[in-house]
Coordinates of C-alpha atoms in Angstrom, one line a residue:
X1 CA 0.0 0.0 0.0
X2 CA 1.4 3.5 -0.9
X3 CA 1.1 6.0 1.8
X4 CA -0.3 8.7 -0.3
X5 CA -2.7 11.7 0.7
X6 CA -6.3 11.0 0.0
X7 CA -6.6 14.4 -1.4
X8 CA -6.3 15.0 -4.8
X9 CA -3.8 17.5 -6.1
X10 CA -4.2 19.6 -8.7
X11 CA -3.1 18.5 -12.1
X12 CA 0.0 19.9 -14.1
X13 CA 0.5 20.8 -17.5
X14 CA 3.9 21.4 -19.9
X15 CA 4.1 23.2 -22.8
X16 CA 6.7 23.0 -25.2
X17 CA 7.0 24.9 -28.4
X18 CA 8.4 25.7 -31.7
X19 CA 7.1 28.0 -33.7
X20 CA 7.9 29.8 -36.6
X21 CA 11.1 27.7 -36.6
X22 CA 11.9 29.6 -33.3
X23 CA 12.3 26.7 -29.7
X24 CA 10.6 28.6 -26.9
X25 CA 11.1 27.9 -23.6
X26 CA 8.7 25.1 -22.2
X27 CA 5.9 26.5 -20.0
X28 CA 4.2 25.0 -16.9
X29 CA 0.7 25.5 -16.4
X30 CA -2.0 24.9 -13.1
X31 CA -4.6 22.3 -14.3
X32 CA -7.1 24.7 -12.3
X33 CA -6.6 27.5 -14.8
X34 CA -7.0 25.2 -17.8
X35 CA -8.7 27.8 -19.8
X36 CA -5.7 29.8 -19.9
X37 CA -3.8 27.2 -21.7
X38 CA -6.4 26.3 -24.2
X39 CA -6.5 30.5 -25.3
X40 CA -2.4 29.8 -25.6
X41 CA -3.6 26.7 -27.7
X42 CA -6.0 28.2 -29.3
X43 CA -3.2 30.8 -31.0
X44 CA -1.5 28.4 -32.8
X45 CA -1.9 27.8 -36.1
X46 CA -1.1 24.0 -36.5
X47 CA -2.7 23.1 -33.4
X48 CA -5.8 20.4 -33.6
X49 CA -9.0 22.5 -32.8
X50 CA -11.3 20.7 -35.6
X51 CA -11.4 17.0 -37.4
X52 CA -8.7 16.7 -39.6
X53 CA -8.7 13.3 -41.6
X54 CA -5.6 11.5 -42.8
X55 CA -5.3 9.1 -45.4
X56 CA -4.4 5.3 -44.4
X57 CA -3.6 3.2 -47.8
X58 CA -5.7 -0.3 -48.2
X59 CA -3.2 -3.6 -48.1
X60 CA -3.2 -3.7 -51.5
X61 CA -1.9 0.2 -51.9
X62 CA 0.7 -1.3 -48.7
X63 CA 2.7 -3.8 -50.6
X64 CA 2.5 -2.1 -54.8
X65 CA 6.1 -1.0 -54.9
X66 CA 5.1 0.7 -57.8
X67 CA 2.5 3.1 -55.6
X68 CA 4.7 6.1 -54.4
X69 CA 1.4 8.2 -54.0
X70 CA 2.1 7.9 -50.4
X71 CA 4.9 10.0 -50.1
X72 CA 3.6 13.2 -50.7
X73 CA 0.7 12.7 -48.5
X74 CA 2.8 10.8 -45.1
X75 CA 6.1 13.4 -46.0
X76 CA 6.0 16.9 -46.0
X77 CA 9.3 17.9 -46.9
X78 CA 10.4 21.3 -45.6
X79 CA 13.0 23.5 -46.1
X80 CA 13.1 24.6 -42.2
X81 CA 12.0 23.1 -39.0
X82 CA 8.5 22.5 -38.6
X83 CA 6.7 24.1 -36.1
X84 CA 5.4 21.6 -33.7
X85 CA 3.7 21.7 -30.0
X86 CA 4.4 19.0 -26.9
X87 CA 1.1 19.4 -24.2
X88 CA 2.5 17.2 -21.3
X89 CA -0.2 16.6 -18.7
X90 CA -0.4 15.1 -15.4
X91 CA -3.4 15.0 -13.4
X92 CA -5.3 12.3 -11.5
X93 CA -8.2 14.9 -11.1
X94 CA -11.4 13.4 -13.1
X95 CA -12.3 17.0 -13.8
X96 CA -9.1 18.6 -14.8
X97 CA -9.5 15.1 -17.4
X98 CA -12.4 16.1 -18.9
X99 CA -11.7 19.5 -19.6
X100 CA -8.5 18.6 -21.9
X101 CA -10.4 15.4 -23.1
X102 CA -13.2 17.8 -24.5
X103 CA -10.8 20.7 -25.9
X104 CA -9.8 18.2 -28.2
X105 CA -11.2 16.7 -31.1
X106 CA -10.4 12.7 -29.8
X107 CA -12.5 9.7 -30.4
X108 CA -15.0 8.8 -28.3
X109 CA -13.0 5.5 -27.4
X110 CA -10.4 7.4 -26.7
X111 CA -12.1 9.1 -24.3
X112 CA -13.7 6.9 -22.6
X113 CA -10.3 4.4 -22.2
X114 CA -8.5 7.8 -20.3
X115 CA -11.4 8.6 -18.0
X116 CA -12.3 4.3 -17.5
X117 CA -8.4 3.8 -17.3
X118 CA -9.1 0.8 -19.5
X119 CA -5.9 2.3 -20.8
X120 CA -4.0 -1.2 -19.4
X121 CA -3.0 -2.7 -22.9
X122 CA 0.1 -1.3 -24.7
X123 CA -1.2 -0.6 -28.0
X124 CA -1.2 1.5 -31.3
X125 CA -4.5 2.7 -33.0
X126 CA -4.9 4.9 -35.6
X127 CA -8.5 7.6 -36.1
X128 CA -7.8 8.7 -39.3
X129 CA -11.3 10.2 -38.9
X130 CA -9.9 12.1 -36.5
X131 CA -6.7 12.6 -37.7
X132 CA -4.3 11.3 -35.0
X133 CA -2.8 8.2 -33.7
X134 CA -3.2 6.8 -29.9
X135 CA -0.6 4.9 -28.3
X136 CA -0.8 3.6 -24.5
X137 CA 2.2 2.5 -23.1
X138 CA 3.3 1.4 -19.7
X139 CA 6.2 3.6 -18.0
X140 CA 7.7 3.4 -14.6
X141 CA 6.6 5.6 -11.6
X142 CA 8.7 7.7 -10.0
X143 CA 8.7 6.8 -6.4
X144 CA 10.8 9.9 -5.2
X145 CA 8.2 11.7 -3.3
X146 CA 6.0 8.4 -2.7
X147 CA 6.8 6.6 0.7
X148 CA 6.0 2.6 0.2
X149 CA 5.9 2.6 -3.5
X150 CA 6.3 -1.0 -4.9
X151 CA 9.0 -1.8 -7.7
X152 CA 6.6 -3.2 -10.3
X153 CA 4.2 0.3 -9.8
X154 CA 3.5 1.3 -13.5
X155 CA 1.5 4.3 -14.8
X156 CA 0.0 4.0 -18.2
X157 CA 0.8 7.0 -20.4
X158 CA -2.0 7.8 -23.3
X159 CA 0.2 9.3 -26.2
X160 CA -2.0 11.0 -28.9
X161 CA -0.4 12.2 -32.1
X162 CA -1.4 15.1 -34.6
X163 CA 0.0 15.9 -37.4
X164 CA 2.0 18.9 -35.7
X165 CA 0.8 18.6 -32.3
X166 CA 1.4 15.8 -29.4
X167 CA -0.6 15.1 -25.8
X168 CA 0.7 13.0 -23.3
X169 CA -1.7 12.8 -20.8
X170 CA -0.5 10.3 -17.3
X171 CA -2.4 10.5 -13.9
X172 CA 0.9 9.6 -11.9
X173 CA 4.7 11.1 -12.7
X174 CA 6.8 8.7 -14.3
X175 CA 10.9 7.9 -13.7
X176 CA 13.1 9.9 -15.6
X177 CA 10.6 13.0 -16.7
X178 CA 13.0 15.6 -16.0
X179 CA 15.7 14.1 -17.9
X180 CA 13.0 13.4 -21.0
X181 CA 11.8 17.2 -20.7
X182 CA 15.9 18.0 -21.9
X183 CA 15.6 16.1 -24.5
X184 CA 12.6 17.0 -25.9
X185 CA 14.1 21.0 -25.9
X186 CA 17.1 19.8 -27.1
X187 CA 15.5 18.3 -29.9
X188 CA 13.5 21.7 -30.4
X189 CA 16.1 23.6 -30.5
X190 CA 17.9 21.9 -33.1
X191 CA 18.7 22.5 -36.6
X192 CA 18.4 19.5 -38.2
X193 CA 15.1 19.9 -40.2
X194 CA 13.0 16.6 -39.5
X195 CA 9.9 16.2 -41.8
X196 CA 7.2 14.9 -39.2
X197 CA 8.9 16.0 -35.6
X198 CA 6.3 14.2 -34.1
X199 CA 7.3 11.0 -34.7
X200 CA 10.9 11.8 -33.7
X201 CA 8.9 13.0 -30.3
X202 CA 6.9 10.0 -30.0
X203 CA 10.3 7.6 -30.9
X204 CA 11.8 9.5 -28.0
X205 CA 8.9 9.0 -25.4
X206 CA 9.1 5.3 -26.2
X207 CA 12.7 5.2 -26.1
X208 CA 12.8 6.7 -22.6
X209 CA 10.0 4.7 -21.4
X210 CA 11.5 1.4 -22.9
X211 CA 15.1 2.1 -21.5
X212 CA 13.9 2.4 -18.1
X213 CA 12.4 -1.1 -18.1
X214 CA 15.7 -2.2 -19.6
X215 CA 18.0 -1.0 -16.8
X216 CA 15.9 -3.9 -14.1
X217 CA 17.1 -7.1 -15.8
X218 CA 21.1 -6.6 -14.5
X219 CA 20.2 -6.8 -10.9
X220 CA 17.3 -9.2 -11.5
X221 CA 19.9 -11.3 -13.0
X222 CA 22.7 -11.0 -10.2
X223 CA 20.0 -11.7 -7.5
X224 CA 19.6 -15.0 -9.6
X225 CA 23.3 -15.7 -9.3
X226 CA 23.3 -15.1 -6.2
X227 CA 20.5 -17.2 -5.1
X228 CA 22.1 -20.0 -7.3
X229 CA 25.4 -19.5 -5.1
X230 CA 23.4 -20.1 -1.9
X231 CA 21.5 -23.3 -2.7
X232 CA 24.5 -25.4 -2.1
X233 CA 25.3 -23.4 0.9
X234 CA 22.1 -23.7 3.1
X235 CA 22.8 -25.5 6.2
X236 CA 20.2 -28.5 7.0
X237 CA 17.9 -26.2 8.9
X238 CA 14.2 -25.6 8.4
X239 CA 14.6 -21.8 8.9
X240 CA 17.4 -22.0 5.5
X241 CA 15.5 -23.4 3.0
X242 CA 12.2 -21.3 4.1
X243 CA 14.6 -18.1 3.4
X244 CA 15.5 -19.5 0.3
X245 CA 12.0 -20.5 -0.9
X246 CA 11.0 -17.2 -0.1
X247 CA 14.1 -15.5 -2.2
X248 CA 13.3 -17.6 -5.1
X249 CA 9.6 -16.6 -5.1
X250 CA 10.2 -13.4 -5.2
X251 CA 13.1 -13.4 -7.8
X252 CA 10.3 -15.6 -9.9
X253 CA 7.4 -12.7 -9.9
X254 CA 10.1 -10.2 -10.6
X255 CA 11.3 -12.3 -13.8
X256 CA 7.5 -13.3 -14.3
X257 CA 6.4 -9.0 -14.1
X258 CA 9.5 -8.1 -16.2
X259 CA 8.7 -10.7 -19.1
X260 CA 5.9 -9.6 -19.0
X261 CA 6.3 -6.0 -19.7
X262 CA 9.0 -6.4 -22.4
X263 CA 6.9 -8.5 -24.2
X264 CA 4.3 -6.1 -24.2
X265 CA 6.3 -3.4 -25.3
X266 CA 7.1 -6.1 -27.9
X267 CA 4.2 -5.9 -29.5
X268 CA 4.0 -2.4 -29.3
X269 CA 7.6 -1.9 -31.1
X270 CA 6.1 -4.1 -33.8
X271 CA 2.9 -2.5 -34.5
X272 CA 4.7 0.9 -34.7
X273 CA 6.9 -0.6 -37.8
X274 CA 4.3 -2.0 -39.6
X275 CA 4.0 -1.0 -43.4
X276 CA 0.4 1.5 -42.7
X277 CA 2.3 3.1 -39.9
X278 CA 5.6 4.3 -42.0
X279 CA 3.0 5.6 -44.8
X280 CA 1.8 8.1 -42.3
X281 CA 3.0 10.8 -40.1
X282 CA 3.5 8.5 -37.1
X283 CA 6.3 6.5 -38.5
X284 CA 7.4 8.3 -41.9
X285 CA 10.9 9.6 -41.0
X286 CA 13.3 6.9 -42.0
X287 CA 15.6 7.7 -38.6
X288 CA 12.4 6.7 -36.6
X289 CA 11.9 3.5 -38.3
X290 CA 15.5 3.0 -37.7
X291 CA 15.4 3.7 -34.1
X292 CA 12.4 1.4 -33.2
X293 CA 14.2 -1.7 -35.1
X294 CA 17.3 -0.8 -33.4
X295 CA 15.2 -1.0 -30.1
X296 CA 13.5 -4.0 -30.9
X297 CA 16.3 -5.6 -30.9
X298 CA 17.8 -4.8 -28.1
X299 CA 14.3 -5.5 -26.3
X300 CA 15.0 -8.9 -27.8
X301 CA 18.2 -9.5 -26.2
X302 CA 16.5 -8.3 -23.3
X303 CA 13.9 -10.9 -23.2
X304 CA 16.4 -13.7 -23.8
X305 CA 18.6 -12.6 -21.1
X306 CA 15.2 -13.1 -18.8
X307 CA 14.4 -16.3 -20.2
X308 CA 18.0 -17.5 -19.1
X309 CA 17.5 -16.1 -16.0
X310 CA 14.4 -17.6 -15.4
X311 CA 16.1 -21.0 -16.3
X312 CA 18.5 -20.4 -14.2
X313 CA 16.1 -20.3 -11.3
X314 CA 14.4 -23.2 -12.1
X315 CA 17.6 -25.0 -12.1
X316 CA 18.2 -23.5 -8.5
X317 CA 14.8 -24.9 -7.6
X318 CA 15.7 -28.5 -8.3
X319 CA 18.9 -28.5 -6.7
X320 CA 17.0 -27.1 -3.7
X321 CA 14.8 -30.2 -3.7
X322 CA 17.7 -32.0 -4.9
X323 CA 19.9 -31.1 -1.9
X324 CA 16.5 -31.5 0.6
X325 CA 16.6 -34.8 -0.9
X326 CA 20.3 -35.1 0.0
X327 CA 20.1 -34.8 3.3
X328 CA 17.4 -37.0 3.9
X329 CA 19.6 -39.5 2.4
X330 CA 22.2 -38.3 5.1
X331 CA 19.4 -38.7 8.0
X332 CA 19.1 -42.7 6.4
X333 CA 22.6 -42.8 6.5
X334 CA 22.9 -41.3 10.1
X335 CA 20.0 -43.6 11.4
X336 CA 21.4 -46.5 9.6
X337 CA 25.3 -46.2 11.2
X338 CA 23.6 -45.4 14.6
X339 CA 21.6 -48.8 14.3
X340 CA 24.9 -50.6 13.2
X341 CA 27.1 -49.1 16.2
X342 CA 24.0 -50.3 18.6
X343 CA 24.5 -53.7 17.1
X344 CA 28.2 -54.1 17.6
X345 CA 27.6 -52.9 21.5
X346 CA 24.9 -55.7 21.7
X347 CA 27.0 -57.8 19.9
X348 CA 29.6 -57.2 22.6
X349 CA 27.7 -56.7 25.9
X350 CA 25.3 -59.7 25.2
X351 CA 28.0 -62.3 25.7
X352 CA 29.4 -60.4 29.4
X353 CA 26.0 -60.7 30.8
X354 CA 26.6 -65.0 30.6
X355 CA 29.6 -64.1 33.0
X356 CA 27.7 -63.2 35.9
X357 CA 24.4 -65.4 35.1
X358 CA 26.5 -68.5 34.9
X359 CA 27.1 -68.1 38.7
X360 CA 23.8 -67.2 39.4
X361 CA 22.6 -70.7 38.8
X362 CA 21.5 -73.0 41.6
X363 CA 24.2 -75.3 40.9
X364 CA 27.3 -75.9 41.8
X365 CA 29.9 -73.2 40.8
X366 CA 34.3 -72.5 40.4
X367 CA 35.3 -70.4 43.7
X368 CA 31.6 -70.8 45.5
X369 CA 33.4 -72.2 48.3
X370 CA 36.4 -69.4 48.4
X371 CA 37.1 -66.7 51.7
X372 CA 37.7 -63.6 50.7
X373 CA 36.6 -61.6 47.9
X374 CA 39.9 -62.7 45.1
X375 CA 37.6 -64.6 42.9
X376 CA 34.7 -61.7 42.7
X377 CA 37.3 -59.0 42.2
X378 CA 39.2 -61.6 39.6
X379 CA 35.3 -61.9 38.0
X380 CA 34.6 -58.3 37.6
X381 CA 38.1 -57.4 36.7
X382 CA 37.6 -59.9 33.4
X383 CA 34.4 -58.7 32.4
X384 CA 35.2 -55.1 32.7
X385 CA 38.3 -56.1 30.8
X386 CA 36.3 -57.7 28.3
X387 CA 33.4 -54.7 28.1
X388 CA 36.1 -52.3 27.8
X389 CA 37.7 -54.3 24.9
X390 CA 34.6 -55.0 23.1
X391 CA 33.2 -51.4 23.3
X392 CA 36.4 -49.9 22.3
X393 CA 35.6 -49.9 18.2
X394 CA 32.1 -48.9 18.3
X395 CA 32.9 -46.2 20.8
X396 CA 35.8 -45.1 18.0
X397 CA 33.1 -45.2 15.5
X398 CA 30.4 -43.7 16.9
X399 CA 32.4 -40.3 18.0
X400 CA 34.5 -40.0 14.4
X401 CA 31.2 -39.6 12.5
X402 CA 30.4 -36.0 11.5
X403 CA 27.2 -34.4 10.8
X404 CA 26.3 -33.0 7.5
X405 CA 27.4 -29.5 6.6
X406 CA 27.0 -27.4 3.5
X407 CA 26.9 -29.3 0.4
X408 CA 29.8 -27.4 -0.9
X409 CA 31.7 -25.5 1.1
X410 CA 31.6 -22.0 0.8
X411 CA 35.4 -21.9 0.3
X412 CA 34.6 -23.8 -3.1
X413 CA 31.9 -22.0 -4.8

């Protein structure tokens, strides 16, 4: 449970702005005076007030190499930067939602997956009715001002993409925002002339969002060597291998959650190379394409690493239950050498006790008639002689036997 104020907080928006081929500076706005930035919005030329349809070619249009129709209509080419607009906002306020969900001209569905937060799936969808594309990925929260925030907290970001203009609308903040917000001016401020900055935006969100996730599977992965180290280590106590259970259930959900997200983002990574979405704005600059193969791949590598992981971990589970198994093989063994030493003693104290039960018969005996006590002491002497003998190997045995340790030593592994 996170320890968080039941209040709600009012929401945040960012601004960030080129215009006339001119970065300005990025602008922070109070969710509670809203209608201030939608008059700032409502200045710009390029910014999505009205339905604005796209065109999406058919599948047959998608695969005639001889159709380059496309190009004029997915690639503006420009001679300058193109003026472009970034609204960041976050906001867990219902009604600070549906004031920017109604400014802007967004599908229905749309709408109602924000405010529903049915949101979950990480997915692209395209409205060319509406003229923009949706994408809901999963990022990581940032737990800096949070006290008790789980590892595996996520918060789903809903990425919607004009033409010229791009909301990110998130009802929690997300790790590394700041450092995302300097890249985002930095690639305002540039130069370099891109086509359709929006997609170089939206390649840059995911990029972040994905790079996060991929910084986990390092440690997850040492904790599984670790754990792997300790299995031939535990000592045979109860209190050992419930630790360890518990360490390898936890490693297990952590591989399990992680998999589980890169897959995901998987998906995602392949949706947004597909052949409809390089015809349009969302993935028409070649560099972008570029960049989301380059991190498919390396999301790849990513999953493999995982899966070793994971079999790593399995194979720590069965030498768990293989070593449990050991040592109740050693408990046979001890029970079964303990039952052999009592064996020899009864092997060597059964034949003293005829000594004395000899002349315990009502018959005539050696020394019955004797003064003095010379034959008992002689007696005694001879069957303490003979116990002392007889006991001596067992005794030997018994005290050279040592109890089971670790299975390796910890100087070996």
């Amino acid at each position: 449970m996170t320890d968080i104020d039941s209040t709600v907080c009012p929401g945040e928006a960012r601004l960030l702005l080129r215009r006339n081929g001119t970065a300005e500076a990025m602008q922070r706005f109070n969710l509670n005076e809203f209608e201030k930035v939608k008059n700032f919005i409502k200045t710009l030329s390029f910014a999505p007030l009205h339905h604005k349809t796209f065109f999406v070619p058919s599948v047959a249009e998608l695969y005639d190499d001889d159709d380059e129709s496309y190009n004029t209509d997915a690639v503006n080419k420009s001679n300058g930067p193109t003026d472009v607009a970034w609204l960041d906002i976050e906001t867990d306020n219902e009604a600070d939602l549906n004031k920017v969900l109604s400014f802007f001209p967004l599908h229905s569905s749309t709408k109602q997956d924000v405010r529903e937060r049915k949101n979950s799936t990480e997915r692209a969808e395209i409205f060319p009715s509406c003229g923009y594309v949706c994408i809901n990925i999963a990022a990581k929260q940032d737990s800096t001002n949070v006290i008790g925030l789980e590892e595996d907290e996520t918060v789903m970001v809903s990425i919607i993409a004009f033409d010229q203009f791009l909301l990110t609308i998130h009802r929690k903040p997300f790790k590394g925002k700041e450092e995302l917000m300097a890249q985002m001016e930095s690639l305002l401020s540039s130069s370099t002339s891109d086509s359709e900055p929006v997609s170089v935006f939206v390649c840059s969100l995911i990029s972040s969002f994905v790079k996060e996730y991929q910084k986990e599977p390092s440690s997850i992965l040492v904790d599984v060597d670790s754990v792997n180290e300790l299995v031939l280590q535990i000592q045979p106590s109860r209190c050992d291998q419930m630790d360890l259970l518990r360490r390898i259930e936890a490693l297990r959900h952590r591989l399990s959650y992680l998999q589980a997200a890169f897959l995901a983002k998987e998906s995602l990574l392949q949706q947004l190379i597909l052949p409809v979405m390089r015809r349009i704005f969302i993935a028409a600059e070649p560099s972008v394409v570029g960049r989301y193969q380059r991190l498919l791949s390396g999301l790849l590598l990513s999953i493999e690493r995982l899966r070793k992981g994971r079999d790593v971990l399995n194979l720590s589970s069965m030498s768990l239950v293989g070593g449990v198994s050991m040592r109740l093989l050693q408990h046979c063994h001890w029970m079964d050498f303990l039952n052999n030493v009592m064996t020899q003693m009864s092997l060597v104290t059964m034949p003293i006790c005829i000594i004395p039960g000899l002349f315990t018969m009502n018959v005539r005996v050696p020394f019955e008639e004797s003064e003095g006590l010379t034959a008992f002491l002689g007696i005694a002497a001879v069957t303490a002689l003979i116990f002392a003998a007889g006991m001596a190997y067992p005794t030997y045995v018994y005290f050279r036997y040592k109890p089971p340790g670790a299975l390796v030593p910890p100087s070996l592994s």
